[in-house]
Tab-separated table of C-alpha atoms and ligand atoms in Angstrom:
chain	number	residue	atom	x	y	z
A	298	UNK	CA	-34.050	29.752	14.064
A	299	UNK	CA	-30.114	29.946	13.734
A	300	UNK	CA	-28.276	28.705	10.472
A	301	UNK	CA	-25.942	26.047	10.952
A	302	UNK	CA	-25.021	25.182	7.449
A	303	UNK	CA	-21.829	27.409	5.633
A	304	UNK	CA	-20.849	27.163	2.222
A	305	UNK	CA	-17.997	24.961	3.053
A	306	UNK	CA	-19.882	23.181	4.804
A	307	UNK	CA	-22.081	22.495	1.899
A	308	UNK	CA	-18.306	22.287	-0.745
A	309	UNK	CA	-17.149	19.552	1.632
A	310	UNK	CA	-20.356	17.660	1.327
A	311	UNK	CA	-20.595	17.484	-2.210
A	312	UNK	CA	-16.796	16.315	-2.156
A	313	UNK	CA	-17.391	13.880	0.053
A	314	UNK	CA	-20.385	12.326	-1.980
A	315	UNK	CA	-18.347	11.746	-4.492
A	316	UNK	CA	-15.440	9.698	-2.889
A	317	UNK	CA	-18.834	7.680	-1.530
A	318	UNK	CA	-20.378	6.950	-5.126
A	319	UNK	CA	-17.284	5.907	-6.086
A	320	UNK	CA	-17.636	2.736	-4.066
A	321	UNK	CA	-19.741	0.190	-6.314
A	322	UNK	CA	-21.187	-0.923	-3.313
A	323	UNK	CA	-24.109	-3.325	-4.813
A	324	UNK	CA	-24.843	-7.209	-3.132
A	325	UNK	CA	-21.917	-9.607	-3.924
A	326	UNK	CA	-23.698	-12.791	-3.296
A	327	UNK	CA	-20.609	-14.505	-3.018
A	328	UNK	CA	-18.247	-13.035	-1.021
A	329	UNK	CA	-15.284	-13.923	0.746
A	330	UNK	CA	-14.496	-13.868	4.382
A	331	UNK	CA	-15.068	-10.921	6.839
A	332	UNK	CA	-17.112	-9.513	3.955
A	333	UNK	CA	-20.918	-11.042	4.232
A	334	UNK	CA	-22.338	-8.705	1.164
A	335	UNK	CA	-18.891	-8.064	-0.993
A	336	UNK	CA	-15.830	-5.740	-0.899
A	337	UNK	CA	-17.564	-3.347	-2.593
A	338	UNK	CA	-19.738	-2.957	0.325
A	339	UNK	CA	-17.379	-3.455	2.881
A	340	UNK	CA	-15.196	-0.408	1.225
A	341	UNK	CA	-18.261	1.564	1.221
A	342	UNK	CA	-18.735	0.828	4.599
A	343	UNK	CA	-15.272	1.571	5.769
A	344	UNK	CA	-15.206	5.150	3.766
A	345	UNK	CA	-18.145	6.064	5.053
A	346	UNK	CA	-16.604	5.579	9.009
A	347	UNK	CA	-13.542	7.503	7.598
A	348	UNK	CA	-15.393	10.467	6.731
A	349	UNK	CA	-17.102	10.171	10.145
A	350	UNK	CA	-13.593	9.865	11.612
A	351	UNK	CA	-12.648	13.125	9.680
A	352	UNK	CA	-15.429	14.636	11.139
A	353	UNK	CA	-14.879	14.095	14.539
A	354	UNK	CA	-16.530	11.604	15.543
A	355	UNK	CA	-15.645	7.761	17.006
A	356	UNK	CA	-15.946	4.912	15.059
A	357	UNK	CA	-17.024	1.105	15.340
A	358	UNK	CA	-16.974	-1.627	13.075
A	359	UNK	CA	-18.598	-4.627	13.314
A	360	UNK	CA	-15.736	-7.660	13.287
A	361	UNK	CA	-18.159	-10.067	10.934
A	362	UNK	CA	-18.224	-6.622	8.884
A	363	UNK	CA	-22.414	-6.653	8.746
A	364	UNK	CA	-22.606	-3.036	10.445
A	365	UNK	CA	-20.436	0.220	11.637
A	366	UNK	CA	-21.554	2.975	13.441
A	367	UNK	CA	-20.160	6.471	14.297
A	368	UNK	CA	-20.861	8.379	17.149
A	369	UNK	CA	-20.491	11.884	18.608
A	370	UNK	CA	-21.198	12.986	22.468
A	371	UNK	CA	-22.157	11.522	25.481
A	372	UNK	CA	-24.745	10.404	27.842
A	373	UNK	CA	-27.099	7.666	28.511
A	374	UNK	CA	-29.721	8.849	26.145
A	375	UNK	CA	-28.809	8.598	22.274
A	376	UNK	CA	-30.597	9.625	18.689
A	377	UNK	CA	-29.859	7.419	15.957
A	378	UNK	CA	-29.445	7.975	12.361
A	379	UNK	CA	-29.858	5.319	10.054
A	380	UNK	CA	-28.672	5.146	6.333
A	381	UNK	CA	-27.276	2.581	4.371
A	382	UNK	CA	-23.995	2.534	1.924
A	383	UNK	CA	-25.117	-0.215	-0.412
A	384	UNK	CA	-26.955	0.332	-3.537
A	385	UNK	CA	-28.662	-1.342	-5.798
A	386	UNK	CA	-27.181	-2.301	-8.856
A	387	UNK	CA	-26.502	0.192	-12.236
A	388	UNK	CA	-28.760	-1.722	-14.554
A	389	UNK	CA	-27.992	-1.158	-18.043
A	390	UNK	CA	-25.082	0.895	-18.267
A	391	UNK	CA	-26.097	1.939	-21.477
A	392	UNK	CA	-29.155	3.954	-20.176
A	393	UNK	CA	-26.905	6.240	-18.487
A	394	UNK	CA	-25.299	9.404	-19.624
A	395	UNK	CA	-22.507	9.377	-16.947
A	396	UNK	CA	-20.654	6.483	-15.403
A	397	UNK	CA	-22.846	5.709	-12.533
A	398	UNK	CA	-20.350	4.991	-9.789
A	399	UNK	CA	-18.516	8.150	-10.755
A	400	UNK	CA	-20.285	10.778	-9.385
A	401	UNK	CA	-20.559	14.132	-11.768
A	402	UNK	CA	-22.189	17.448	-11.236
A	403	UNK	CA	-24.229	18.417	-13.839
A	404	UNK	CA	-26.502	21.378	-14.355
A	405	UNK	CA	-28.224	21.392	-10.654
A	406	UNK	CA	-27.916	17.865	-9.728
A	407	UNK	CA	-25.102	15.225	-9.074
A	408	UNK	CA	-25.649	12.099	-10.765
A	409	UNK	CA	-24.855	8.787	-9.610
A	410	UNK	CA	-25.630	5.551	-7.996
A	411	UNK	CA	-26.784	6.622	-4.917
A	412	UNK	CA	-26.998	10.093	-5.111
A	413	UNK	CA	-30.176	9.520	-3.914
A	414	UNK	CA	-30.476	6.764	-1.887
A	415	UNK	CA	-28.797	6.327	0.313
A	416	UNK	CA	-25.711	7.868	0.168
A	417	UNK	CA	-26.528	11.617	-0.580
A	418	UNK	CA	-28.932	11.473	2.455
A	419	UNK	CA	-26.341	10.037	4.597
A	420	UNK	CA	-24.098	12.361	3.564
A	421	UNK	CA	-26.501	15.654	4.459
A	422	UNK	CA	-26.855	14.494	7.718
A	423	UNK	CA	-23.530	13.685	8.728
A	424	UNK	CA	-22.668	17.462	7.382
A	425	UNK	CA	-25.384	18.642	9.268
A	426	UNK	CA	-23.895	17.176	12.886
A	427	UNK	CA	-21.129	18.426	11.649
A	428	UNK	CA	-21.973	21.877	11.422
A	429	UNK	CA	-23.883	21.431	14.821
A	430	UNK	CA	-20.397	20.471	15.872
A	431	UNK	CA	-18.643	23.617	14.538
A	432	UNK	CA	-21.206	25.590	16.286
A	433	UNK	CA	-20.152	25.088	19.362
A	434	UNK	CA	-23.406	23.491	20.469
A	435	UNK	CA	-23.864	21.635	23.976
A	436	UNK	CA	-24.892	18.013	23.240
A	437	UNK	CA	-26.892	16.671	26.058
A	438	UNK	CA	-27.608	13.597	24.208
A	439	UNK	CA	-25.347	11.098	21.783
A	440	UNK	CA	-25.870	10.858	18.374
A	441	UNK	CA	-25.121	7.493	16.469
A	442	UNK	CA	-25.049	7.409	12.669
A	443	UNK	CA	-25.758	3.540	12.082
A	444	UNK	CA	-24.608	2.316	8.759
A	445	UNK	CA	-26.774	-0.595	7.360
A	446	UNK	CA	-24.966	-2.529	4.461
A	447	UNK	CA	-27.767	-4.791	3.125
A	448	UNK	CA	-30.761	-2.656	3.086
A	449	UNK	CA	-31.663	-3.068	-0.902
A	450	UNK	CA	-31.600	-6.589	0.180
A	451	UNK	CA	-32.811	-8.383	3.320
A	452	UNK	CA	-31.732	-5.666	5.943
A	453	UNK	CA	-29.083	-8.302	7.591
A	454	UNK	CA	-26.842	-5.768	8.547
A	455	UNK	CA	-29.274	-3.682	10.806
A	456	UNK	CA	-30.601	-7.530	12.211
A	457	UNK	CA	-27.138	-8.514	13.438
A	458	UNK	CA	-27.127	-4.740	14.906
A	459	UNK	CA	-30.573	-5.457	16.816
A	460	UNK	CA	-28.960	-8.516	18.042
A	461	UNK	CA	-25.381	-7.389	19.412
A	462	UNK	CA	-26.412	-3.573	20.437
A	463	UNK	CA	-28.374	-1.421	22.920
A	464	UNK	CA	-31.628	0.214	21.291
A	465	UNK	CA	-31.541	4.030	20.816
A	466	UNK	CA	-33.699	6.068	22.441
A	467	UNK	CA	-34.854	7.679	19.051
A	468	UNK	CA	-34.187	8.192	15.548
A	469	UNK	CA	-34.963	8.969	11.841
A	470	UNK	CA	-33.868	7.570	9.070
A	471	UNK	CA	-33.250	9.697	6.326
A	472	UNK	CA	-34.206	7.327	3.258
A	473	UNK	CA	-37.551	8.435	2.152
A	474	UNK	CA	-39.346	11.814	1.810
A	475	UNK	CA	-40.126	14.983	3.846
A	476	UNK	CA	-41.964	15.484	5.911
A	477	UNK	CA	-41.779	12.351	7.757
A	478	UNK	CA	-43.509	9.475	8.075
A	479	UNK	CA	-44.704	7.967	11.144
A	480	UNK	CA	-46.421	4.800	9.884
A	481	UNK	CA	-45.624	1.750	7.856
A	482	UNK	CA	-47.275	-1.361	7.098
A	483	UNK	CA	-46.191	-4.363	8.139
A	484	UNK	CA	-44.238	-6.858	5.677
A	485	UNK	CA	-44.942	-10.213	5.253
A	486	UNK	CA	-43.951	-12.209	2.204
A	487	UNK	CA	-45.032	-15.706	1.767
A	488	UNK	CA	-44.394	-18.812	-0.615
A	489	UNK	CA	-47.234	-21.325	-0.612
A	490	UNK	CA	-45.843	-24.873	-1.284
A	491	UNK	CA	-48.544	-27.393	-2.966
A	492	UNK	CA	-48.593	-30.829	-4.871
A	493	UNK	CA	-46.906	-31.240	-8.447
A	494	UNK	CA	-49.342	-31.747	-11.644
A	495	UNK	CA	-49.385	-33.661	-14.577
A	496	UNK	CA	-51.645	-31.737	-16.160
A	497	UNK	CA	-50.569	-28.020	-16.204
A	498	UNK	CA	-47.330	-26.035	-16.382
A	499	UNK	CA	-47.036	-22.583	-15.601
A	500	UNK	CA	-44.091	-20.115	-14.740
A	501	UNK	CA	-45.710	-16.552	-13.719
A	502	UNK	CA	-44.986	-13.487	-11.760
A	503	UNK	CA	-41.495	-12.037	-10.957
A	504	UNK	CA	-40.466	-9.946	-7.950
A	505	UNK	CA	-42.450	-10.535	-4.652
A	506	UNK	CA	-43.281	-6.831	-4.547
A	507	UNK	CA	-44.488	-6.137	-7.814
A	508	UNK	CA	-47.776	-6.898	-9.071
A	509	UNK	CA	-47.267	-8.773	-12.093
A	510	UNK	CA	-48.548	-7.460	-15.468
A	511	UNK	CA	-48.309	-10.399	-17.559
A	512	UNK	CA	-48.799	-14.151	-17.097
A	513	UNK	CA	-48.134	-16.536	-20.132
A	514	UNK	CA	-49.715	-20.134	-20.674
A	515	UNK	CA	-48.831	-23.031	-23.133
A	516	UNK	CA	-50.301	-25.766	-23.035
A	517	UNK	CA	-53.591	-28.124	-24.352
A	518	UNK	CA	-56.298	-25.582	-22.306
A	519	UNK	CA	-55.091	-22.499	-24.483
A	520	UNK	CA	-58.578	-22.630	-26.417
A	521	UNK	CA	-60.579	-23.226	-23.391
A	522	UNK	CA	-58.325	-20.576	-21.436
A	523	UNK	CA	-59.123	-17.932	-23.940
A	524	UNK	CA	-63.083	-18.544	-24.205
A	525	UNK	CA	-62.850	-17.994	-20.168
A	526	UNK	CA	-60.498	-14.787	-20.301
A	527	UNK	CA	-63.416	-13.786	-23.180
A	528	UNK	CA	-66.056	-14.398	-20.533
A	529	UNK	CA	-64.300	-12.531	-17.952
A	530	UNK	CA	-63.489	-9.599	-20.188
A	531	UNK	CA	-59.775	-9.961	-19.497
A	532	UNK	CA	-57.116	-8.453	-21.702
A	533	UNK	CA	-54.979	-10.849	-22.964
A	534	UNK	CA	-52.888	-11.599	-26.320
A	535	UNK	CA	-52.946	-14.961	-28.632
A	536	UNK	CA	-49.795	-15.829	-30.239
A	537	UNK	CA	-49.197	-19.326	-31.915
A	538	UNK	CA	-47.709	-20.772	-29.029
A	539	UNK	CA	-49.047	-19.477	-26.176
A	540	UNK	CA	-51.341	-17.018	-24.522
A	541	UNK	CA	-50.395	-13.591	-22.420
A	542	UNK	CA	-52.593	-12.660	-20.005
A	543	UNK	CA	-51.732	-8.820	-19.562
A	544	UNK	CA	-51.698	-6.762	-16.277
A	545	UNK	CA	-50.957	-3.369	-14.803
A	546	UNK	CA	-47.720	-3.637	-12.780
A	547	UNK	CA	-47.468	-1.402	-9.455
A	548	UNK	CA	-45.295	-1.712	-6.696
A	549	UNK	CA	-47.015	-4.219	-4.203
A	550	UNK	CA	-47.681	-1.504	-1.605
A	551	UNK	CA	-50.149	-0.638	-4.194
A	552	UNK	CA	-51.672	-3.433	-5.299
A	553	UNK	CA	-55.591	-2.598	-5.408
A	554	UNK	CA	-54.275	-0.005	-8.362
A	555	UNK	CA	-52.760	-2.523	-10.378
A	556	UNK	CA	-53.990	-5.794	-12.608
A	557	UNK	CA	-52.692	-8.765	-11.267
A	558	UNK	CA	-52.158	-11.102	-14.366
A	559	UNK	CA	-51.203	-14.081	-12.497
A	560	UNK	CA	-54.721	-14.111	-10.591
A	561	UNK	CA	-56.242	-13.590	-13.561
A	562	UNK	CA	-54.548	-16.548	-15.612
A	563	UNK	CA	-55.259	-18.569	-12.428
A	564	UNK	CA	-58.974	-17.246	-12.626
A	565	UNK	CA	-59.432	-18.201	-15.942
A	566	UNK	CA	-57.298	-21.667	-16.042
A	567	UNK	CA	-59.203	-22.638	-12.652
A	568	UNK	CA	-62.718	-22.765	-14.756
A	569	UNK	CA	-60.938	-25.193	-17.050
A	570	UNK	CA	-58.607	-27.647	-15.262
A	571	UNK	CA	-58.651	-28.332	-11.360
A	572	UNK	CA	-55.424	-27.505	-9.660
A	573	UNK	CA	-55.249	-27.088	-5.891
A	574	UNK	CA	-52.688	-23.783	-6.805
A	575	UNK	CA	-55.185	-22.766	-9.432
A	576	UNK	CA	-58.244	-22.968	-7.218
A	577	UNK	CA	-56.661	-21.372	-4.089
A	578	UNK	CA	-56.088	-18.054	-6.208
A	579	UNK	CA	-59.467	-18.123	-7.670
A	580	UNK	CA	-61.528	-19.034	-5.069
A	581	UNK	CA	-60.150	-17.467	-2.263
A	582	UNK	CA	-58.825	-14.365	-3.353
A	583	UNK	CA	-59.710	-13.358	-7.158
A	584	UNK	CA	-59.249	-10.331	-8.318
A	585	UNK	CA	-59.279	-8.942	-4.719
A	586	UNK	CA	-55.821	-7.146	-3.778
A	587	UNK	CA	-57.282	-6.661	-0.268
A	588	UNK	CA	-57.609	-10.345	0.520
A	589	UNK	CA	-60.862	-9.512	2.127
A	590	UNK	CA	-62.472	-12.868	1.625
A	591	UNK	CA	-59.227	-14.626	3.752
A	592	UNK	CA	-59.385	-11.406	6.019
A	593	UNK	CA	-62.437	-9.676	6.140
A	594	UNK	CA	-61.993	-5.530	5.917
A	595	UNK	CA	-58.304	-4.957	7.449
A	596	UNK	CA	-58.042	-1.250	7.654
A	597	UNK	CA	-56.848	1.923	9.706
A	598	UNK	CA	-56.775	5.249	9.976
A	599	UNK	CA	-53.340	5.628	10.540
A	600	UNK	CA	-51.767	3.083	7.580
A	601	UNK	CA	-55.050	2.408	5.024
A	602	UNK	CA	-56.070	-1.057	3.598
A	603	UNK	CA	-54.459	-4.230	3.998
A	604	UNK	CA	-52.906	-4.700	0.406
A	605	UNK	CA	-52.319	-8.691	-0.984
A	606	UNK	CA	-50.344	-9.224	-4.354
A	607	UNK	CA	-50.489	-12.859	-5.924
A	608	UNK	CA	-46.421	-11.894	-7.425
A	609	UNK	CA	-45.413	-15.455	-8.274
A	610	UNK	CA	-47.043	-18.684	-9.666
A	611	UNK	CA	-45.345	-21.899	-10.317
A	612	UNK	CA	-46.684	-25.369	-11.404
A	613	UNK	CA	-44.651	-28.288	-12.555
A	614	UNK	CA	-44.423	-31.982	-12.508
A	615	UNK	CA	-42.199	-31.485	-9.583
A	616	UNK	CA	-44.180	-29.123	-7.207
A	617	UNK	CA	-46.585	-26.197	-7.035
A	618	UNK	CA	-45.640	-22.935	-5.254
A	619	UNK	CA	-47.849	-19.334	-4.767
A	620	UNK	CA	-45.223	-16.348	-3.935
A	621	UNK	CA	-47.335	-13.139	-2.156
A	622	UNK	CA	-46.672	-9.935	-0.537
A	623	UNK	CA	-48.836	-8.926	2.020
A	624	UNK	CA	-48.693	-5.364	3.707
A	625	UNK	CA	-50.576	-5.179	6.830
A	626	UNK	CA	-51.737	-2.002	8.585
A	627	UNK	CA	-50.119	-1.291	11.867
A	628	UNK	CA	-52.799	-1.651	14.296
A	629	UNK	CA	-53.686	-5.068	12.699
A	630	UNK	CA	-52.399	-8.386	14.397
A	631	UNK	CA	-50.160	-10.554	12.052
A	632	UNK	CA	-50.859	-13.817	13.836
A	633	UNK	CA	-54.471	-13.716	13.017
A	634	UNK	CA	-53.865	-13.162	9.510
A	635	UNK	CA	-50.894	-15.842	9.348
A	636	UNK	CA	-53.685	-18.054	10.825
A	637	UNK	CA	-56.392	-17.434	8.475
A	638	UNK	CA	-54.312	-17.754	5.649
A	639	UNK	CA	-52.522	-21.016	6.952
A	640	UNK	CA	-56.267	-22.556	7.577
A	641	UNK	CA	-57.674	-21.531	3.967
A	642	UNK	CA	-54.047	-22.964	2.615
A	643	UNK	CA	-54.401	-25.987	4.189
A	644	UNK	CA	-57.815	-26.723	2.496
A	645	UNK	CA	-55.810	-26.755	-1.220
A	646	UNK	CA	-52.975	-28.941	0.300
A	647	UNK	CA	-51.033	-25.835	0.507
A	648	UNK	CA	-48.131	-25.651	3.146
A	649	UNK	CA	-47.389	-22.001	4.776
A	650	UNK	CA	-43.782	-21.006	4.295
A	651	UNK	CA	-42.844	-17.471	6.395
A	652	UNK	CA	-40.189	-15.546	3.726
A	653	UNK	CA	-39.624	-12.719	4.897
A	654	UNK	CA	-41.305	-10.627	7.697
A	655	UNK	CA	-40.743	-6.978	8.840
A	656	UNK	CA	-42.560	-5.626	11.355
A	657	UNK	CA	-44.677	-2.244	10.876
A	658	UNK	CA	-43.599	0.695	12.104
A	659	UNK	CA	-45.647	2.996	14.098
A	660	UNK	CA	-44.783	6.263	16.189
A	661	UNK	CA	-47.829	8.362	17.547
A	662	UNK	CA	-48.203	11.675	15.569
A	663	UNK	CA	-48.476	13.359	18.789
A	664	UNK	CA	-44.933	12.284	20.089
A	665	UNK	CA	-42.251	14.453	20.708
A	666	UNK	CA	-40.227	13.053	18.118
A	667	UNK	CA	-43.067	13.467	15.225
A	668	UNK	CA	-43.816	16.990	16.367
A	669	UNK	CA	-40.424	18.412	16.768
A	670	UNK	CA	-39.185	16.861	13.358
A	671	UNK	CA	-42.363	18.221	11.625
A	672	UNK	CA	-42.015	21.894	13.184
A	673	UNK	CA	-38.578	22.068	12.022
A	674	UNK	CA	-39.169	20.832	8.177
A	675	UNK	CA	-42.473	23.365	8.296
A	676	UNK	CA	-40.442	26.336	9.933
A	677	UNK	CA	-37.937	25.384	7.135
A	678	UNK	CA	-39.831	25.251	4.308
A	679	UNK	CA	-42.985	27.004	4.775
A	680	UNK	CA	-44.909	23.706	3.873
A	681	UNK	CA	-47.725	22.665	6.126
A	682	UNK	CA	-47.504	19.298	4.769
A	683	UNK	CA	-49.053	16.745	7.363
A	684	UNK	CA	-46.837	13.212	8.570
A	685	UNK	CA	-47.465	10.491	6.428
A	686	UNK	CA	-47.692	6.520	6.339
A	687	UNK	CA	-46.517	4.535	3.842
A	688	UNK	CA	-46.593	0.785	2.660
A	689	UNK	CA	-43.210	0.831	1.545
A	690	UNK	CA	-40.147	0.049	4.335
A	691	UNK	CA	-37.404	1.610	5.746
A	692	UNK	CA	-34.860	0.828	8.448
A	693	UNK	CA	-37.039	3.635	10.634
A	694	UNK	CA	-39.109	0.394	11.520
A	695	UNK	CA	-36.050	-1.825	12.998
A	696	UNK	CA	-36.170	0.581	15.704
A	697	UNK	CA	-38.752	2.022	18.447
A	698	UNK	CA	-39.508	5.306	18.217
A	699	UNK	CA	-37.877	6.118	14.870
A	700	UNK	CA	-39.417	7.659	12.050
A	701	UNK	CA	-38.782	8.014	8.376
A	702	UNK	CA	-37.257	11.770	7.767
A	703	UNK	CA	-36.627	12.756	4.413
A	704	UNK	CA	-34.455	13.586	2.255
A	705	UNK	CA	-36.715	13.938	-0.790
A	706	UNK	CA	-39.028	17.093	-0.876
A	707	UNK	CA	-42.526	17.059	-2.750
A	708	UNK	CA	-40.996	18.454	-5.416
A	709	UNK	CA	-38.192	16.474	-5.738
A	710	UNK	CA	-37.851	14.002	-8.928
A	711	UNK	CA	-37.207	10.417	-7.592
A	712	UNK	CA	-35.098	8.813	-9.341
A	713	UNK	CA	-34.003	6.003	-6.356
A	714	UNK	CA	-33.438	2.478	-8.554
A	715	UNK	CA	-33.640	4.173	-11.546
A	716	UNK	CA	-30.589	4.989	-14.772
A	717	UNK	CA	-29.061	8.843	-14.069
A	718	UNK	CA	-30.154	8.587	-10.213
A	719	UNK	CA	-29.721	11.955	-8.842
A	720	UNK	CA	-30.036	14.710	-6.321
A	721	UNK	CA	-30.158	18.187	-7.162
A	722	UNK	CA	-27.538	20.146	-5.162
A	723	UNK	CA	-30.281	22.322	-3.462
A	724	UNK	CA	-32.048	18.989	-1.802
A	725	UNK	CA	-28.467	18.244	-0.479
A	726	UNK	CA	-28.494	22.002	0.844
A	727	UNK	CA	-31.673	22.334	2.461
A	728	UNK	CA	-32.232	18.739	3.710
A	729	UNK	CA	-28.601	19.557	5.733
A	730	UNK	CA	-30.250	22.953	6.869
A	731	UNK	CA	-33.352	20.792	8.049
A	732	UNK	CA	-31.440	18.026	9.751
A	733	UNK	CA	-28.837	20.280	11.528
A	734	UNK	CA	-31.809	21.977	13.155
A	735	UNK	CA	-33.053	18.817	14.073
A	736	UNK	CA	-30.296	17.188	15.605
A	737	UNK	CA	-29.741	20.483	17.593
A	738	UNK	CA	-33.282	20.300	18.910
A	739	UNK	CA	-33.164	16.802	19.370
A	740	UNK	CA	-29.840	16.355	21.082
A	741	UNK	CA	-28.695	19.604	22.170
A	742	UNK	CA	-31.623	21.142	23.623
A	743	UNK	CA	-33.279	18.071	25.810
B	1097	ZN	ZN1	-33.026	3.397	0.526
């Protein structure tokens, strides 16, 4: 097996990463014309394409600013590499030891927002291609780097891409962990809208992708609620004017391992006062984060069990609303699940609204793509890890025959979305080495 990467490739990759980190490419909800996601993201997209041009690629930017891509080589068949240049906000800058939008090499790592998610892995893949080009290899497939610009939010960039562009033959997305993810559950986020209430006011829960760790109630039923919570053995904290039901937060994809404070509050309150939204949660779901009562057991070998998270509950004098996050195993039928949920909700006068849906990802383990990428990873690292399935979501699922491949290693600390996000330099270098071999085998030896 040859090594494509030279010291110069490594050094240039780190310098280019610094340039890209300097763009504060965070979603701007009120962007100007031609920049659907704001100037920061636009600049980062243009900066990435500029870099691609320097590396010898042809570039294209969507005139409406939704996406861009860069290509090398020719041929009917395309290997797509799906990256993103947008990042999550820095959060509280006081929690950072270095400025979030100025990449700093400190010790063995490079720090800055986007170093791990996803500018670092993108740069590693770009310089991997550069190294294969420099080796004089003969490309039989076209390589296309696709840069989405709304990955951290609603994927509107890649939606536009798929409307306007032809699908690739195969691809990978370096926005996850090695060795690779061949199955990702379908993601269905739902709002159930119901009647107003003059008896109860509740506003609980937060982001749809998190199991709520607390739910607060204040009102005339506090004493009775307390009795119910005691009876159920649910943990809570009583204050002068409210009761705080406690739970355990975890990502929605792992909902059965969390404790849902909103569900617990609804179970307690529904035995005190009858409200459709409370009754729905208490009777149809309870504490079962697999939604078994609604759907039966939904489970498959490749992707595990369905997960069901009651993430939000709002009841007031105007209306009521339940926000739910459901992760659907790859073999399950989404339409059946929607039908069961609608039918159950209707019994409680709750109307179904599909808030967001991402179809699942599934590329068979014995496919050429999975086998080739797995072999490259195993040969380069000696790690015999198996391909994985996940309840999380990467761009890989936006295209057929595409998997998530790297760039975190099993021993890498996950700092994505956190203060002091960083990528160990050795991860940049070893992922470059793996990506180069993968590009060579998939595009030069077909
Ligand atoms: Zn990402």
